Coordinates of C-alpha atoms and ligand atoms in Angstrom, one line a residue:
M1 CA -22.6 -52.2 85.8
A2 CA -25.9 -53.4 84.3
A3 CA -24.4 -54.2 80.9
Y4 CA -22.2 -57.0 82.3
P5 CA -24.9 -59.6 83.2
D6 CA -26.8 -59.0 79.9
L7 CA -23.7 -59.4 77.7
F8 CA -21.6 -61.8 79.7
E9 CA -24.0 -63.7 82.0
S10 CA -22.1 -64.7 85.1
S11 CA -18.7 -64.0 83.7
P12 CA -16.8 -60.9 85.0
G13 CA -15.9 -59.7 81.5
W14 CA -15.6 -60.4 77.8
L15 CA -12.5 -62.5 77.9
S16 CA -13.7 -64.9 80.6
H17 CA -17.1 -65.1 78.9
T18 CA -15.5 -66.0 75.6
L19 CA -13.3 -68.7 77.3
T20 CA -16.2 -70.1 79.3
N21 CA -18.5 -70.3 76.2
A22 CA -15.8 -71.1 73.6
T23 CA -17.7 -73.9 72.0
T24 CA -21.3 -72.8 72.9
D25 CA -23.7 -71.6 70.3
L26 CA -25.1 -68.5 72.0
P27 CA -28.0 -66.4 70.7
K28 CA -27.4 -62.9 69.6
I29 CA -28.2 -60.3 72.3
E30 CA -28.2 -56.5 72.5
T31 CA -28.0 -54.1 75.5
T32 CA -27.6 -50.4 76.0
L33 CA -25.0 -48.6 78.2
P34 CA -26.3 -45.8 80.5
D35 CA -25.0 -43.2 77.9
G36 CA -27.0 -44.8 75.1
T37 CA -24.2 -46.8 73.4
L38 CA -25.7 -50.0 71.9
I39 CA -23.6 -53.1 72.4
G40 CA -24.6 -56.4 70.7
R41 CA -23.0 -59.8 71.1
E42 CA -23.2 -61.3 67.6
S43 CA -21.8 -64.6 68.8
V44 CA -19.2 -65.8 71.3
G45 CA -16.2 -63.4 71.0
V46 CA -17.9 -61.0 68.6
L47 CA -19.2 -57.6 69.8
Y48 CA -20.6 -54.7 67.8
L49 CA -20.9 -51.3 69.3
T50 CA -22.8 -48.2 68.1
P51 CA -22.6 -44.8 69.7
P52 CA -26.0 -43.1 70.4
A53 CA -27.6 -41.2 67.6
G54 CA -26.5 -37.6 67.6
R55 CA -23.1 -38.1 69.2
A56 CA -20.3 -36.7 67.1
N57 CA -17.9 -39.0 65.3
P58 CA -15.1 -36.5 64.8
N59 CA -12.9 -38.8 62.7
Q60 CA -16.0 -39.9 60.7
E61 CA -14.9 -43.6 60.7
A62 CA -15.8 -47.1 61.7
L63 CA -13.3 -49.7 62.9
I64 CA -13.0 -53.5 63.0
V65 CA -10.4 -54.7 65.5
S66 CA -9.6 -58.4 65.8
A67 CA -7.3 -60.4 68.1
G68 CA -6.9 -64.1 68.9
I69 CA -7.2 -65.3 65.3
H70 CA -4.3 -67.3 66.6
G71 CA -5.5 -68.6 70.0
N72 CA -2.2 -68.4 71.8
E73 CA -1.4 -64.8 70.9
T74 CA -2.7 -63.5 74.2
A75 CA -1.4 -59.9 74.5
P76 CA -3.6 -58.4 71.9
I77 CA -6.6 -60.3 73.3
E78 CA -5.8 -58.8 76.7
V79 CA -5.5 -55.3 75.2
L80 CA -8.8 -55.5 73.4
T81 CA -10.8 -57.0 76.3
A82 CA -9.3 -54.4 78.7
L83 CA -10.5 -51.6 76.4
V84 CA -14.0 -53.2 76.4
S85 CA -13.9 -53.3 80.2
E86 CA -12.9 -49.6 80.3
L87 CA -15.9 -48.7 78.1
L88 CA -18.3 -50.7 80.2
N89 CA -17.0 -49.1 83.3
G90 CA -17.8 -45.7 81.9
E91 CA -14.1 -44.6 81.7
W92 CA -14.6 -43.0 78.3
Q93 CA -17.3 -42.7 75.7
L94 CA -17.4 -44.3 72.3
A95 CA -17.4 -42.0 69.2
C96 CA -17.4 -44.4 66.3
P97 CA -19.0 -47.7 65.3
L98 CA -16.9 -50.7 66.3
L99 CA -16.8 -54.4 65.4
L100 CA -14.5 -56.3 67.9
I101 CA -13.5 -59.9 67.3
L102 CA -11.8 -62.6 69.4
G103 CA -11.0 -64.9 66.5
N104 CA -10.6 -68.4 67.7
P105 CA -12.1 -69.0 71.2
P106 CA -11.5 -72.8 71.3
A107 CA -7.8 -72.3 70.4
M108 CA -7.6 -69.6 73.1
V109 CA -8.9 -72.1 75.7
A110 CA -6.4 -74.7 74.5
G111 CA -3.5 -72.1 74.5
E112 CA -2.8 -73.1 70.9
R113 CA -2.2 -71.2 67.7
F114 CA -5.1 -73.2 66.2
L115 CA -6.8 -76.6 66.6
D116 CA -7.5 -78.2 63.2
A117 CA -6.5 -75.5 60.6
N118 CA -4.7 -72.1 60.7
L119 CA -7.7 -69.7 60.8
N120 CA -5.5 -67.0 59.2
R121 CA -5.3 -69.0 56.0
L122 CA -9.1 -69.7 55.7
F123 CA -10.3 -66.2 54.6
N124 CA -11.1 -64.9 51.1
G125 CA -13.4 -67.9 50.7
A126 CA -10.6 -70.5 51.4
H127 CA -12.8 -72.0 54.1
R128 CA -14.9 -73.5 51.4
R129 CA -12.1 -75.7 50.1
P130 CA -12.9 -79.4 50.4
E131 CA -10.0 -80.1 52.7
Y132 CA -11.5 -77.8 55.4
D133 CA -15.0 -79.2 55.1
G134 CA -16.7 -79.7 58.5
L135 CA -13.8 -78.1 60.5
P136 CA -15.0 -75.6 63.2
E137 CA -12.3 -73.2 62.0
A138 CA -13.8 -73.1 58.5
A139 CA -17.2 -72.3 60.0
R140 CA -15.6 -69.6 62.2
A141 CA -13.9 -68.0 59.1
Q142 CA -17.3 -68.0 57.3
L143 CA -19.0 -66.4 60.3
L144 CA -16.4 -63.7 60.7
E145 CA -16.5 -63.0 56.9
D146 CA -20.3 -62.6 57.1
T147 CA -20.2 -60.4 60.2
C148 CA -17.6 -58.1 58.7
R149 CA -19.5 -57.9 55.4
Q150 CA -22.7 -56.8 57.3
F151 CA -20.7 -54.3 59.3
A152 CA -19.0 -52.9 56.1
M153 CA -22.5 -52.6 54.4
A154 CA -23.7 -50.5 57.4
H155 CA -20.5 -48.5 57.5
P156 CA -19.1 -48.3 54.0
K157 CA -17.0 -45.2 54.4
A158 CA -13.7 -44.8 56.1
L159 CA -13.6 -48.3 57.5
S160 CA -10.3 -49.6 58.9
H161 CA -9.4 -53.1 60.1
Y162 CA -6.6 -53.9 62.5
D163 CA -5.9 -57.6 62.9
L164 CA -3.6 -57.9 66.0
H165 CA -1.1 -60.7 66.4
T166 CA 2.1 -61.6 68.2
A167 CA 4.8 -63.8 66.7
I168 CA 6.5 -67.1 67.6
R169 CA 9.7 -66.3 65.8
P170 CA 12.1 -63.6 67.1
S171 CA 12.3 -60.5 65.0
H172 CA 14.9 -57.8 64.6
R173 CA 12.0 -55.4 64.3
E174 CA 9.8 -56.2 67.3
K175 CA 6.6 -54.6 66.0
F176 CA 5.6 -54.5 62.4
A177 CA 2.6 -54.3 60.2
L178 CA 1.7 -56.0 57.0
Y179 CA -0.3 -54.1 54.3
P180 CA -2.3 -56.5 52.2
F181 CA -1.9 -56.3 48.5
V182 CA -4.6 -54.5 46.5
E183 CA -3.9 -53.5 42.9
G184 CA -2.8 -49.9 42.7
R185 CA -3.3 -49.1 46.3
Q186 CA -1.1 -46.7 48.3
V187 CA -0.9 -46.6 52.1
P188 CA -2.7 -43.5 53.3
E189 CA -0.5 -41.1 55.3
A190 CA -3.0 -41.1 58.2
Q191 CA -2.6 -44.9 58.5
C192 CA 1.2 -44.6 58.6
D193 CA 0.8 -42.0 61.4
F194 CA -1.5 -44.4 63.3
L195 CA 1.1 -47.2 63.1
L196 CA 3.7 -44.9 64.6
E197 CA 1.3 -43.8 67.3
A198 CA 0.9 -47.5 68.1
E199 CA 4.7 -47.7 68.3
V200 CA 4.9 -49.8 65.2
E201 CA 7.9 -48.6 63.2
T202 CA 8.0 -51.1 60.3
L203 CA 5.5 -51.7 57.5
L204 CA 5.8 -54.5 54.9
L205 CA 3.9 -54.0 51.7
Q206 CA 2.6 -57.4 50.5
H207 CA 3.0 -58.3 46.9
K208 CA -0.1 -60.5 46.3
A209 CA -3.5 -61.1 47.8
G210 CA -3.7 -63.9 50.3
T211 CA -6.1 -65.8 52.5
T212 CA -5.5 -63.9 55.7
F213 CA -8.2 -62.0 57.5
S214 CA -6.8 -58.6 56.6
S215 CA -6.4 -59.6 52.9
F216 CA -10.1 -60.5 52.9
S217 CA -11.2 -57.3 54.5
S218 CA -9.1 -55.1 52.2
S219 CA -9.8 -56.9 48.9
V220 CA -13.4 -57.8 49.4
L221 CA -14.7 -55.1 51.7
G222 CA -12.5 -52.3 50.6
T223 CA -11.3 -51.5 54.2
E224 CA -7.9 -50.1 55.0
S225 CA -6.5 -53.2 56.7
F226 CA -3.4 -54.2 58.4
T227 CA -2.1 -57.3 60.1
V228 CA -0.2 -55.9 63.1
E229 CA 2.5 -58.1 64.8
L230 CA 3.1 -56.7 68.3
G231 CA 5.8 -58.8 69.8
K232 CA 6.3 -62.2 71.3
V233 CA 3.8 -64.9 72.0
R234 CA 3.2 -65.6 75.8
P235 CA 0.5 -67.3 77.8
F236 CA -2.4 -65.3 79.4
G237 CA -1.2 -63.2 82.4
M238 CA 2.5 -63.5 81.3
N239 CA 2.7 -60.5 79.0
D240 CA 4.7 -57.4 79.7
L241 CA 1.7 -55.2 79.1
R242 CA 3.9 -52.0 79.1
S243 CA 5.1 -53.2 75.7
F244 CA 1.5 -53.1 74.4
E245 CA 0.6 -49.6 75.8
G246 CA 1.3 -48.0 72.4
I247 CA -1.4 -49.9 70.5
K248 CA -3.8 -49.7 73.5
K249 CA -3.5 -45.9 73.7
A250 CA -3.7 -45.5 70.0
L251 CA -6.9 -47.7 69.7
R252 CA -8.5 -46.0 72.7
R253 CA -7.8 -42.6 71.1
R254 CA -9.5 -43.8 67.8
F255 CA -12.5 -45.3 69.8
C256 CA -13.0 -42.0 71.6
G257 CA -12.7 -40.0 68.3
G258 CA -9.6 -38.0 69.4
A259 CA -7.4 -36.2 67.0
S260 CA -4.2 -37.8 65.7
P261 CA -1.4 -36.7 68.1
A262 CA 1.9 -35.1 66.8
K263 CA 4.6 -37.7 66.1
Q264 CA 6.8 -38.3 69.1
P265 CA 10.4 -39.5 68.9
P266 CA 11.6 -42.2 68.8
F267 CA 8.4 -43.3 66.9
N268 CA 8.6 -40.7 64.2
H269 CA 9.8 -42.6 61.2
L270 CA 8.1 -45.6 59.5
T271 CA 10.5 -47.9 57.6
V272 CA 8.6 -49.4 54.6
F273 CA 9.8 -52.7 53.1
E274 CA 8.7 -54.2 49.8
V275 CA 8.9 -57.8 48.7
V276 CA 11.6 -58.4 46.1
H277 CA 11.4 -62.2 45.8
E278 CA 9.2 -65.0 47.0
I279 CA 11.1 -68.1 47.8
L280 CA 9.2 -71.2 46.7
N281 CA 10.2 -74.9 47.3
T282 CA 10.9 -75.8 43.7
G283 CA 11.3 -79.5 44.5
K284 CA 14.3 -79.8 42.1
N285 CA 16.9 -80.7 44.8
F286 CA 15.9 -77.4 46.5
R287 CA 18.5 -76.2 49.1
F288 CA 17.6 -73.4 51.5
H289 CA 20.8 -71.8 53.0
I290 CA 19.1 -69.8 55.8
P291 CA 19.2 -71.4 59.3
D292 CA 15.9 -72.6 60.8
D293 CA 16.0 -70.2 63.8
V294 CA 16.9 -67.0 62.0
A295 CA 15.0 -63.9 63.2
N296 CA 12.6 -62.0 60.9
F297 CA 14.2 -59.0 59.2
T298 CA 17.7 -60.6 59.4
E299 CA 19.7 -58.8 56.7
Y300 CA 22.0 -60.4 54.1
P301 CA 24.6 -58.5 52.2
Q302 CA 24.9 -58.4 48.4
G303 CA 26.2 -61.7 47.0
T304 CA 24.8 -64.0 49.7
V305 CA 23.4 -67.2 48.3
I306 CA 19.9 -67.7 49.8
W307 CA 18.7 -70.8 48.0
E308 CA 19.7 -73.1 45.1
D309 CA 18.3 -75.9 43.1
D310 CA 19.5 -77.9 40.1
G311 CA 18.8 -75.0 37.8
T312 CA 18.9 -71.8 39.8
C313 CA 21.1 -70.0 42.4
Y314 CA 19.4 -67.0 44.1
R315 CA 21.9 -64.4 45.3
V316 CA 21.2 -61.1 47.0
E317 CA 21.7 -58.4 44.3
L318 CA 22.7 -54.7 44.5
S319 CA 21.6 -53.7 48.0
P320 CA 21.1 -55.8 51.2
Q321 CA 17.9 -57.8 51.5
A322 CA 16.2 -59.2 54.6
I323 CA 14.2 -62.3 55.1
V324 CA 10.8 -62.7 56.7
F325 CA 8.7 -65.8 57.6
P326 CA 11.4 -68.4 56.7
N327 CA 10.1 -71.9 56.9
R328 CA 11.8 -74.7 55.0
D329 CA 9.3 -77.4 56.0
V330 CA 6.7 -76.7 53.3
P331 CA 5.5 -78.9 50.4
V332 CA 6.9 -78.4 46.9
G333 CA 5.4 -75.3 45.3
Q334 CA 4.8 -73.5 48.6
R335 CA 6.4 -70.5 50.2
V336 CA 9.7 -70.9 52.1
G337 CA 10.1 -67.2 52.8
L338 CA 10.1 -63.7 51.5
M339 CA 13.1 -61.6 50.6
I340 CA 12.4 -57.9 51.2
R341 CA 14.1 -54.6 50.8
A342 CA 13.6 -51.2 52.5
Q343 CA 12.1 -48.6 50.1
Ligands
LIG401 ZN1 -0.8 -64.7 64.6

């Protein structure tokens, strides 16, 4: 396949090229597939793809899909790079413009979540804060913001962004998506259907804007964005890829411009959670009563004391609440966890 040497030099594919060149500053290059699809390598781990002029885009959309924002979250990286190989091998034709991103190549090489700073806290301009000055991850966040901005300017309508992750912590709900907070926004029905198609049965509506990649794209670029947690972290080659078939098939269908399939049991009901309380380390003799190793979405009945300090005692009220992202080891003023409730 002629596109391989152009795009990936001597590497057999996108993943190995990205790992081999993780810290190299490569020039931008473009090449064309035999069917006329344009593929550009914007930088290491960043590809943009444009179908030939005149080809139908039945869903009239453009997509940004990112993986490896945390370098050790390998399964989504394997899913995305496998889809690129399928396209380059001519297994299907692209219907819509795509921007595909492997977020943190040096951390992928190291098999680490990040090297100097958590890349998924550096968006929405946070990379400009003085404490991140000079860090490669701050430069990468800036590059990804700029690249997404250019792509969104070229494709302003019906743009979606899926930022794919896997989790370190166990979860009672294996796959779940986070919908970044944007004032007054409702989740479109078609996006809920897509999550179910990808076998993601749980959606958590966030309650304030943050510094994640998906929060940046939704609040600054106006995309329909989701952070999608797809299961457990494992090293490259150790993933049970059957468990990621849902997202792979669903993305492939979108890339090809296929129609949304009918909902199939058991993936026919999306449970939507909302945040009812943000637990902050108050510093005033703060005591957190949740064990360190508790799984995400662990439910607590009415009356359970979740945290206390010298002035406050937070109990679960009315209906059961569940906890996500518990982490007691945070500085005063920072988030210890979120209490959530099914809508
Ligand atoms: Zn992650």
